[in-house]
Every structure is written in structure tokens, then in C-alpha cells.
mmCIF file with all atom_site columns, C-alpha atoms in Angstrom:
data_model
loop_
_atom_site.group_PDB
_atom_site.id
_atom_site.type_symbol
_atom_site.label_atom_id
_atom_site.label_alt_id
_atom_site.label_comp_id
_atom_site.label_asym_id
_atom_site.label_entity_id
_atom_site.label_seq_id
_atom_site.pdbx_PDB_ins_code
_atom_site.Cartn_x
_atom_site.Cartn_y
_atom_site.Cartn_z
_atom_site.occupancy
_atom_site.B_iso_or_equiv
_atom_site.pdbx_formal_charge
_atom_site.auth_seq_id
_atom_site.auth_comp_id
_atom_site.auth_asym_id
_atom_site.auth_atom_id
_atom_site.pdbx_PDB_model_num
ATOM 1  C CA . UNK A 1 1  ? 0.000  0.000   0.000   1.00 0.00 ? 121 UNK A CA 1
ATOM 2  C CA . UNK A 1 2  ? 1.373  3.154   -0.598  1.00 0.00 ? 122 UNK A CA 1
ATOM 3  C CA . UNK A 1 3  ? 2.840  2.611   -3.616  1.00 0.00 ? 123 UNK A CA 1
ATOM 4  C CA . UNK A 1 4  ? 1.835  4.723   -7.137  1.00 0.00 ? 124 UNK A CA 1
ATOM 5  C CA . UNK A 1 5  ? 3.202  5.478   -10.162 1.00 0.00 ? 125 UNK A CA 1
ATOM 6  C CA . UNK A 1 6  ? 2.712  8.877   -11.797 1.00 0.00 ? 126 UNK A CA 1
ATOM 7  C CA . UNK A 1 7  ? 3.606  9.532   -15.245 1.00 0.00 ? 127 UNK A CA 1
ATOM 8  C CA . UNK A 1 8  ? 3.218  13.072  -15.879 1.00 0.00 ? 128 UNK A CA 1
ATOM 9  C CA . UNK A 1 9  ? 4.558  15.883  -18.774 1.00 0.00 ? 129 UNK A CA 1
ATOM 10 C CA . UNK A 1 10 ? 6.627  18.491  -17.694 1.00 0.00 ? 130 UNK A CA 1
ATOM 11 C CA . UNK A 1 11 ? 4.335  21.169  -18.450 1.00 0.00 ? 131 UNK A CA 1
ATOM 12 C CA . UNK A 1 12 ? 3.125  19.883  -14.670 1.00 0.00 ? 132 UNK A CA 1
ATOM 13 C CA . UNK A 1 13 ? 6.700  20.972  -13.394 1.00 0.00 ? 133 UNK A CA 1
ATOM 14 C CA . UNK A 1 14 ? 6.918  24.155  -15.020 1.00 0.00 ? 134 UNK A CA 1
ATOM 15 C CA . UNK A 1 15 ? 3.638  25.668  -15.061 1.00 0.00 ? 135 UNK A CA 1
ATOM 16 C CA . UNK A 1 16 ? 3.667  29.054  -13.702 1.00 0.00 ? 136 UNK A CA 1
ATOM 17 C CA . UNK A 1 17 ? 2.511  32.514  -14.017 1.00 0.00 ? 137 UNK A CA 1
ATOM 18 C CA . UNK A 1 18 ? 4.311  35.004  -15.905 1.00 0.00 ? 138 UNK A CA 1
ATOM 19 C CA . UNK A 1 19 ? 5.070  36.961  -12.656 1.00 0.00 ? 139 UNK A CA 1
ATOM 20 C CA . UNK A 1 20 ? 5.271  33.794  -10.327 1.00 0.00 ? 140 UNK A CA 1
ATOM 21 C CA . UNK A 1 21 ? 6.748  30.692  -9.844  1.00 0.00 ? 141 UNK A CA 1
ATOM 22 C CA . UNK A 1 22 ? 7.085  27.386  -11.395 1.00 0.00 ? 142 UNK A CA 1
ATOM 23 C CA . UNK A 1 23 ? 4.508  24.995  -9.281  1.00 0.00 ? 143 UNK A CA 1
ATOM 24 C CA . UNK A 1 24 ? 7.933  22.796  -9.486  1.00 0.00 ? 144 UNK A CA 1
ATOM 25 C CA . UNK A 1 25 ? 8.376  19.093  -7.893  1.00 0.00 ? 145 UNK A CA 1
ATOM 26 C CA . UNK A 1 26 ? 8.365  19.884  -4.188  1.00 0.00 ? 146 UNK A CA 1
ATOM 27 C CA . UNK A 1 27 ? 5.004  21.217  -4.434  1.00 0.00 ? 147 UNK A CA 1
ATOM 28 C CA . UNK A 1 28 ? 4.206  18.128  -6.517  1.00 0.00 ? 148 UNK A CA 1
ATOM 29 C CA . UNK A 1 29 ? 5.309  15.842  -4.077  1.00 0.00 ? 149 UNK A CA 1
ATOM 30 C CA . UNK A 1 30 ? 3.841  17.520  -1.359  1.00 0.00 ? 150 UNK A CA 1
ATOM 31 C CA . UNK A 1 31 ? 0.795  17.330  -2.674  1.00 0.00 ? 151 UNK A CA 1
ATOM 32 C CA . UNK A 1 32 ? 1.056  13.330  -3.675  1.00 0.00 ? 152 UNK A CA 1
ATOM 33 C CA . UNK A 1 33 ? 1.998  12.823  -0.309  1.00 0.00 ? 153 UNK A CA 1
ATOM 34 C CA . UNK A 1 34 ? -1.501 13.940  0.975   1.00 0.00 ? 154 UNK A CA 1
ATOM 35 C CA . UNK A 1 35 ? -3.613 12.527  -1.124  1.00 0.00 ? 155 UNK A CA 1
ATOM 36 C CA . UNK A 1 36 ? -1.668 8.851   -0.290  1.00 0.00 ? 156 UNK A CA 1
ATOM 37 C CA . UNK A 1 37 ? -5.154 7.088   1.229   1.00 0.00 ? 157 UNK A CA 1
ATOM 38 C CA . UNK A 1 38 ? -7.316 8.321   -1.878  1.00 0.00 ? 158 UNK A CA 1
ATOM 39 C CA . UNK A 1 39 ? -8.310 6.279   -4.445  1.00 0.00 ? 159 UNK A CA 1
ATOM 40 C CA . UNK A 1 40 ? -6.715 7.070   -8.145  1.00 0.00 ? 160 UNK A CA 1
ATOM 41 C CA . UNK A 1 41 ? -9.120 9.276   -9.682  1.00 0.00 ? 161 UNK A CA 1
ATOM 42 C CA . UNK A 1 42 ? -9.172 11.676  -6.094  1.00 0.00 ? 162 UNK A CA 1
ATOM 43 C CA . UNK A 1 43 ? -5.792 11.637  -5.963  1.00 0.00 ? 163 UNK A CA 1
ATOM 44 C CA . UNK A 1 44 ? -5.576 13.226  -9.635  1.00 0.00 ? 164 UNK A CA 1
ATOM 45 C CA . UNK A 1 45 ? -8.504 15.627  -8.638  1.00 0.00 ? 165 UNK A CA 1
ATOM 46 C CA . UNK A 1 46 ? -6.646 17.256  -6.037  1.00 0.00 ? 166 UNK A CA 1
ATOM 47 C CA . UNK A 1 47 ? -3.490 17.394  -8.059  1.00 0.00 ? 167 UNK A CA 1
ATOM 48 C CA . UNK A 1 48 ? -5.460 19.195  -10.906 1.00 0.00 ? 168 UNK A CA 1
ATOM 49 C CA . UNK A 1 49 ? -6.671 21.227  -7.927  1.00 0.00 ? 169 UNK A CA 1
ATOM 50 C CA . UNK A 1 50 ? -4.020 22.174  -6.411  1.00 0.00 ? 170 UNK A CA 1
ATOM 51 C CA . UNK A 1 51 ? -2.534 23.162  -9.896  1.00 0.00 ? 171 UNK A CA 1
ATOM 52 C CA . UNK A 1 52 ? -5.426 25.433  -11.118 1.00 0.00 ? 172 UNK A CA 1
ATOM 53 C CA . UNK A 1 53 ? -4.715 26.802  -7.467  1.00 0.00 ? 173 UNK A CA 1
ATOM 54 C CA . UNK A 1 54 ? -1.481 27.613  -8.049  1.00 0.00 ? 174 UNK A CA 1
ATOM 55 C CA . UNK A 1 55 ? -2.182 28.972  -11.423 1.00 0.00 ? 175 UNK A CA 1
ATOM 56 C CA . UNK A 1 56 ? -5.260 30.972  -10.156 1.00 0.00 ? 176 UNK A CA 1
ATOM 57 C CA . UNK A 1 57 ? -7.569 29.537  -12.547 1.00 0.00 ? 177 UNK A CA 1
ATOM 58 C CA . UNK A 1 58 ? -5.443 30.844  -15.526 1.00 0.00 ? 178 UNK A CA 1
ATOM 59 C CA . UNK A 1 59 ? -5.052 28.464  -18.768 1.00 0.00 ? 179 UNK A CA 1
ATOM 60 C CA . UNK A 1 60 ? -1.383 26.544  -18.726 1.00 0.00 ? 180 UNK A CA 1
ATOM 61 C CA . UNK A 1 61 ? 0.911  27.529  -21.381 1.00 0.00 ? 181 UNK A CA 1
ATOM 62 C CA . UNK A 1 62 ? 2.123  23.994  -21.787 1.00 0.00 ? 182 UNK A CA 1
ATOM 63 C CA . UNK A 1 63 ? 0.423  20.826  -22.269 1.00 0.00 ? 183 UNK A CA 1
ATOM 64 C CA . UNK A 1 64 ? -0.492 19.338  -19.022 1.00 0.00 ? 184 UNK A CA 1
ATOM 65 C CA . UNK A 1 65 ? -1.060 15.238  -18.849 1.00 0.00 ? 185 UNK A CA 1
ATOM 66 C CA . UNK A 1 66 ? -1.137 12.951  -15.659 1.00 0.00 ? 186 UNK A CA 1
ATOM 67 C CA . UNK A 1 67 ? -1.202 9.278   -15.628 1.00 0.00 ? 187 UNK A CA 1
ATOM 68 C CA . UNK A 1 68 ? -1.762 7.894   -11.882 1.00 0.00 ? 188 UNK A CA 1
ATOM 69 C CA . UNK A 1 69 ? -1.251 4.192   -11.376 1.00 0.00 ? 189 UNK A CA 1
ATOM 70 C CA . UNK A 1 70 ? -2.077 1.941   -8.794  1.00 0.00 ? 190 UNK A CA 1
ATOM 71 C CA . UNK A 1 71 ? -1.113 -1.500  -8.572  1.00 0.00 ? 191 UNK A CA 1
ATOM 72 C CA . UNK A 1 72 ? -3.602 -4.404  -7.685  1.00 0.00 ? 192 UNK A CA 1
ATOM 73 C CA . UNK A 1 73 ? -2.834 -5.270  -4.434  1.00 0.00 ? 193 UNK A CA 1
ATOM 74 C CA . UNK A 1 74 ? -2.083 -8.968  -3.703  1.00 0.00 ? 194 UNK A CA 1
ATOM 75 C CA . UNK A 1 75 ? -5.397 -9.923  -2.336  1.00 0.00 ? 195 UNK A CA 1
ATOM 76 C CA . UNK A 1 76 ? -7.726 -8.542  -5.358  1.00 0.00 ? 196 UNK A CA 1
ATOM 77 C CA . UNK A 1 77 ? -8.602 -10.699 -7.729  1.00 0.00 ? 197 UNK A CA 1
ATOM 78 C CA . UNK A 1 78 ? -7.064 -11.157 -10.691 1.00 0.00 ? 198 UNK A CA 1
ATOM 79 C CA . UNK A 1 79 ? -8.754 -11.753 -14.279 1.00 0.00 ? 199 UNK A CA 1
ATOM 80 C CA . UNK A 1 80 ? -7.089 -14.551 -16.290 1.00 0.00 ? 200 UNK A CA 1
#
């Protein structure tokens, strides 16, 4: 438990306001760590949250694509 993988573009990393800064990979990781006991699609929500935040509702210049993964954990049920 615990463990994701997030596949992401960089326009993530470097998306900023012309006057501010970029919203950059502490901020990123900061705000993966609390979203760690949310499901997938909550945890991606309050990324794209916290990034409109930080952008103040403005359009990103860059493209900006997330993929979140989360393993099956060893007592689901796998399909053959």
C-alpha cells in the first residue's frame, strides 16, 4: 500500500505565471503525499486542484497530462 506510479509531462513541473513561480516538484510531491489514502481518480482531482490553485484559474501555457497508477494489491482478484 502506498505505492503509485505517476507519469506526468513536464508542463506539470513548469507551469507558472508570468510573474510567479514554477509549481515545481516539491510542491508536486507535497501534494502526492496527501492525497496517499485516496483512491486514483481523487488523488488526480486534487493534483489538478491544487494546480489550477497555483495557477489561479489561468489556462497553462504547456500541455499538461497525468497518468496515476495503482497496482492491484495482492489480495484482489485477478482476471485470467
Amino acid at each position: 500500500q502506498g505505492n503509485r506510479l505517476l507519469l506526468l509531462t513536464d508542463g506539470v513541473i513548469e507551469a507558472s505565471l508570468p510573474e510567479g513561480d514554477a509549481f515545481g516538484e516539491a510542491r508536486l510531491c507535497k501534494t502526492l503525499r496527501g492525497t496517499i489514502s485516496l483512491g486514483p481518480n481523487e488523488a488526480l482531482e486534487s493534483l489538478h486542484q491544487q494546480l489550477r490553485e497555483h495557477m489561479h484559474g489561468q489556462e497553462c501555457i504547456d500541455d499538461v497530462s497525468l497518468i496515476l497508477v495503482d497496482p492491484i494489491g495482492q489480495n484482489a482478484r485477478q482476471q485470467p
